[in-house]
PDB file of C-alpha atoms in Angstrom:
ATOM      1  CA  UNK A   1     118.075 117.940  90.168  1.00 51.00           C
ATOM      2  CA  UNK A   2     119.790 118.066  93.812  1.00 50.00           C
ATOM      3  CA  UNK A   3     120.728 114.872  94.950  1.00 51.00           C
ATOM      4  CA  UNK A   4     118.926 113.496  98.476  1.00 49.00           C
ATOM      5  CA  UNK A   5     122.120 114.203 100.316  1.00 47.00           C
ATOM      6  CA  UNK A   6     122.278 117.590  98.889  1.00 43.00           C
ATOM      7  CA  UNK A   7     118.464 118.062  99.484  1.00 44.00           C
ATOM      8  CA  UNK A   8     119.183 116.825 103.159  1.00 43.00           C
ATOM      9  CA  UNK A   9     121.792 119.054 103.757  1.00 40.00           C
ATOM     10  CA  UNK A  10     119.585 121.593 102.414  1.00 39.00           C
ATOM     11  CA  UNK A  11     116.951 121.204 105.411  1.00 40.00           C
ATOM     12  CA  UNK A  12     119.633 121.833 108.130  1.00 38.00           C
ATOM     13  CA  UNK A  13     119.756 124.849 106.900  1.00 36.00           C
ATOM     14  CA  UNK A  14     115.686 125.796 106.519  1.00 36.00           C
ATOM     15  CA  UNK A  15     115.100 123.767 109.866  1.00 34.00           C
ATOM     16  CA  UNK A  16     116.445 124.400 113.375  1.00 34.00           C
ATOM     17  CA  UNK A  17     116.870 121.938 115.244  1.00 33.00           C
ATOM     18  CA  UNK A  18     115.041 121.994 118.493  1.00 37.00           C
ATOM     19  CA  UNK A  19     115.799 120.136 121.946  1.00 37.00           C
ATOM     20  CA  UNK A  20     113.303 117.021 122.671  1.00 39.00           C
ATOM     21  CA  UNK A  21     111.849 117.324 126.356  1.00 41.00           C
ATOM     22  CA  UNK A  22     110.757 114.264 128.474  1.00 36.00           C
ATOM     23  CA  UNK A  23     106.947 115.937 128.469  1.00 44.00           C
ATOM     24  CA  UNK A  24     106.841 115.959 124.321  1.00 50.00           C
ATOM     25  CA  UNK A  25     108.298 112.515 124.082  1.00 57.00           C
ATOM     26  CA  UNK A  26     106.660 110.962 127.008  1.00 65.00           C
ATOM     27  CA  UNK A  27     108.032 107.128 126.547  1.00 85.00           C
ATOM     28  CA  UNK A  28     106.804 107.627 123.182  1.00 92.00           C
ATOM     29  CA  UNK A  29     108.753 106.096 119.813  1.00 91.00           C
ATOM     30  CA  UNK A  30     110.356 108.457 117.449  1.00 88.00           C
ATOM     31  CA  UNK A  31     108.754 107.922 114.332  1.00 89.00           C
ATOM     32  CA  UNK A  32     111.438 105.635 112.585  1.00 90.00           C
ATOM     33  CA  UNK A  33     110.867 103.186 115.578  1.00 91.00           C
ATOM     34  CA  UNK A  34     107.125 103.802 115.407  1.00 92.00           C
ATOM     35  CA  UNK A  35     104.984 100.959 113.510  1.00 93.00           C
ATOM     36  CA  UNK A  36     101.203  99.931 113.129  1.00 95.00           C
ATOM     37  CA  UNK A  37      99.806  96.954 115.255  1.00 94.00           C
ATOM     38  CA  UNK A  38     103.461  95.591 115.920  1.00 92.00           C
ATOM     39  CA  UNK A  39     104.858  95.898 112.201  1.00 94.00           C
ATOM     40  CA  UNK A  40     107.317  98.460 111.226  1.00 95.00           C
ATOM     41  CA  UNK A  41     106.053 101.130 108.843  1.00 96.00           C
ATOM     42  CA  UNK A  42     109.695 103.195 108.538  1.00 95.00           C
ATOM     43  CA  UNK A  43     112.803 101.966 107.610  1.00 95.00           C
ATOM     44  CA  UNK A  44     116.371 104.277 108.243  1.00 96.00           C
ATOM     45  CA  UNK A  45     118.029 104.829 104.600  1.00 97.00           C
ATOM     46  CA  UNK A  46     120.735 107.082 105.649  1.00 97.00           C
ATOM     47  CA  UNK A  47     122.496 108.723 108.734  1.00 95.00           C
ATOM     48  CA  UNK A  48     125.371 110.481 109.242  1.00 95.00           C
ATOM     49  CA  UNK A  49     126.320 113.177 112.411  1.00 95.00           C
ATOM     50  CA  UNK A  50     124.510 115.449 110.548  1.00 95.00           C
ATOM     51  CA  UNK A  51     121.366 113.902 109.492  1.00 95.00           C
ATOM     52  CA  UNK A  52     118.694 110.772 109.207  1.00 94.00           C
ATOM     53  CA  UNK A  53     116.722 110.414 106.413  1.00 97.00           C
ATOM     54  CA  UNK A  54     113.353 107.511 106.807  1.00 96.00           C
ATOM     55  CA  UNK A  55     111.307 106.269 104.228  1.00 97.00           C
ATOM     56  CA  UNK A  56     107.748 105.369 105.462  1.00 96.00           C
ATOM     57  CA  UNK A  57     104.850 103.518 103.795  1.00 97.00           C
ATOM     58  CA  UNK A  58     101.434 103.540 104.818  1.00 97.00           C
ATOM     59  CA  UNK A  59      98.929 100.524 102.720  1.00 97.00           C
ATOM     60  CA  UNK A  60      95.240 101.376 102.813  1.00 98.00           C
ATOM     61  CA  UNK A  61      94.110 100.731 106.196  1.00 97.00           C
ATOM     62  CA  UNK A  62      97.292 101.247 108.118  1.00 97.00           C
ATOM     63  CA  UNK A  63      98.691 103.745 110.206  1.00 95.00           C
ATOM     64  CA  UNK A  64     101.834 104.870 112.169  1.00 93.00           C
ATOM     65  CA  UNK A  65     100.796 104.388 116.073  1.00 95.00           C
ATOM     66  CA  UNK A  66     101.315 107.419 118.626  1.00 94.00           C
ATOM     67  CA  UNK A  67     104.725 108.987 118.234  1.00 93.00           C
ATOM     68  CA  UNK A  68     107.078 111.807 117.923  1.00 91.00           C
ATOM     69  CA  UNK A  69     109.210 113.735 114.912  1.00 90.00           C
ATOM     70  CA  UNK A  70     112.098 115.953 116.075  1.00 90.00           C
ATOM     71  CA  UNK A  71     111.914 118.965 113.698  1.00 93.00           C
ATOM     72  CA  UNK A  72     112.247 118.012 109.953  1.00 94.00           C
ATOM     73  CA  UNK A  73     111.228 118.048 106.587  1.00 96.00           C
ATOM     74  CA  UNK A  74     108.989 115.828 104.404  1.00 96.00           C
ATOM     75  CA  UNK A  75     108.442 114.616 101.011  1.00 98.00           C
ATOM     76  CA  UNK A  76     105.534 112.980  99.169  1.00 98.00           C
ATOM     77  CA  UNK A  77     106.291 109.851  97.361  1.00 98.00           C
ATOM     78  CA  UNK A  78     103.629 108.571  96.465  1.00 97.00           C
ATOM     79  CA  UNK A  79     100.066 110.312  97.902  1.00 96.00           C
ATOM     80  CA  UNK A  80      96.576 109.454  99.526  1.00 96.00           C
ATOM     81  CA  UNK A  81      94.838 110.593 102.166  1.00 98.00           C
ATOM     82  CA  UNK A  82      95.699 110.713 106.374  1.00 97.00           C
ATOM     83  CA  UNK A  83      93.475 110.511 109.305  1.00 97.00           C
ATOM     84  CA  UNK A  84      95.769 112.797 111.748  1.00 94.00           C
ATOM     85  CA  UNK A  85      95.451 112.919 115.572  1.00 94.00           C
ATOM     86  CA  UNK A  86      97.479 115.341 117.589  1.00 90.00           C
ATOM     87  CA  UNK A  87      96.650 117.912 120.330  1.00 89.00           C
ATOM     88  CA  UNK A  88      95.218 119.839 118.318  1.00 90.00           C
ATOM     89  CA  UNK A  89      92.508 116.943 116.967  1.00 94.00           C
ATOM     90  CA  UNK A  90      91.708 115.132 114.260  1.00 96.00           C
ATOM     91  CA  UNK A  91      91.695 115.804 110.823  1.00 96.00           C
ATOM     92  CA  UNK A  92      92.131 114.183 107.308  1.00 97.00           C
ATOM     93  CA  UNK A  93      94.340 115.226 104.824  1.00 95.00           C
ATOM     94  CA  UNK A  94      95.086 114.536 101.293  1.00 97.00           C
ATOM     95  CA  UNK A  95      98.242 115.084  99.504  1.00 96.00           C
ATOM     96  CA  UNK A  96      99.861 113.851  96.497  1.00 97.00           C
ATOM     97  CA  UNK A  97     103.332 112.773  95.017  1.00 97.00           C
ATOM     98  CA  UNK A  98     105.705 115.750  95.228  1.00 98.00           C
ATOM     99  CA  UNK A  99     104.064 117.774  97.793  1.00 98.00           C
ATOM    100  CA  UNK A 100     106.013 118.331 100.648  1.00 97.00           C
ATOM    101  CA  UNK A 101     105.780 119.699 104.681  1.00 95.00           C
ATOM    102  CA  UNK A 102     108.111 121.202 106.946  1.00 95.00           C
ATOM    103  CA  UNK A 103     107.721 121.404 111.358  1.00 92.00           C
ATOM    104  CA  UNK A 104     110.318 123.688 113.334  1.00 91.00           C
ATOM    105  CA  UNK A 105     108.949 122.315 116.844  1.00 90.00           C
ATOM    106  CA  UNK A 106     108.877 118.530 118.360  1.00 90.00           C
ATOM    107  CA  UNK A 107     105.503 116.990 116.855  1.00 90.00           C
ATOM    108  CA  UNK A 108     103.239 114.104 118.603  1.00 93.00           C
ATOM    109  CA  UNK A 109     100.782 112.304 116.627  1.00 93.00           C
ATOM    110  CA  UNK A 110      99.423 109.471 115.169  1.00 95.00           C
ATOM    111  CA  UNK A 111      97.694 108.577 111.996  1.00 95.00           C
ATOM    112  CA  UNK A 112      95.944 106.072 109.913  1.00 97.00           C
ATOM    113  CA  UNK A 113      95.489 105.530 105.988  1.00 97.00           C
ATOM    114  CA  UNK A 114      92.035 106.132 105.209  1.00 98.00           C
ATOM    115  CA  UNK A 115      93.305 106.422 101.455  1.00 97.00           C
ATOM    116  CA  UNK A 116      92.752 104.210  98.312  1.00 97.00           C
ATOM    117  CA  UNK A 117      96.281 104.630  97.745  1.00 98.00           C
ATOM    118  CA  UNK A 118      99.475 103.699  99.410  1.00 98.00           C
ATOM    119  CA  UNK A 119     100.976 106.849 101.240  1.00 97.00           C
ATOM    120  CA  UNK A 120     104.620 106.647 100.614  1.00 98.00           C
ATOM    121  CA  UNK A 121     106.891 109.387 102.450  1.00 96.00           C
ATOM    122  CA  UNK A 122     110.969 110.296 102.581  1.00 97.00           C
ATOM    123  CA  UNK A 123     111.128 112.384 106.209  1.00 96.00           C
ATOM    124  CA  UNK A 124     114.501 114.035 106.795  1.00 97.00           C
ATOM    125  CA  UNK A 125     115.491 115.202 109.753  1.00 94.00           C
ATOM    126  CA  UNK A 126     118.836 117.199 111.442  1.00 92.00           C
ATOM    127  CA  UNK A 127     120.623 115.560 114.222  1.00 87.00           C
ATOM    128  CA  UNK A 128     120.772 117.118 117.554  1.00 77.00           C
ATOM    129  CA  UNK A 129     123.893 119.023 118.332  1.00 69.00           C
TER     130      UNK A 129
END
């Protein structure tokens, strides 16, 4: 099995990084800054020029308030089920340990546990250049 920095370096690869505009990030937090009713729901595991990798954790009940990712890639720790908001609406998703997600583009959202289950993610992300 790859290690995480192998895994990491991995992404750079599949995902291009993309330049953040003022309009997508709007005074906005990035979502390792981002919390849930003034408590942080990210913490910053690793960085290095290349790369930032974030673990996130979501109880029942709590979310991750309004905020941007830069392009990047995403793991499933441990699973349950998201209420999403973004421009496009709102929707609910499920998803369970070991799935995983990948975005190409600056994303803007925000999103609540409406799970039984605490939603556990690794997000991994290139560094600009």
């Amino acid at each position: 099995m790859p290690s995480l920095r192998t895994t990491a370096l991995l992404c750079l690869v599949i995902i291009e990084p993309a330049l953040l505009s003022a309009a997508d990030s709007r005074d906005l937090p990035h979502a390792f800054e981002a919390g849930w009713q003034g408590e942080k729901t990210c913490e910053l595991l690793f960085a290095d020029a290349t790369v930032r990798v974030g673990r996130c954790e979501f109880a029942p009940g709590v979310g991750h308030e309004k905020h941007y990712h830069r392009p990047h890639f995403g793991y499933v720790l441990g699973g349950s089920t998201m209420r999403i908001s973004d421009g496009d609406g709102t929707r609910e998703v499920s998803n369970q340990a070991g799935d995983s997600w990948s975005t190409d583009a600056v994303t803007v959202h925000e999103a609540v546990n409406i799970g039984k289950t605490t939603a556990r993610y690794l997000i991994v992300e290139p560094i600009e250049r």
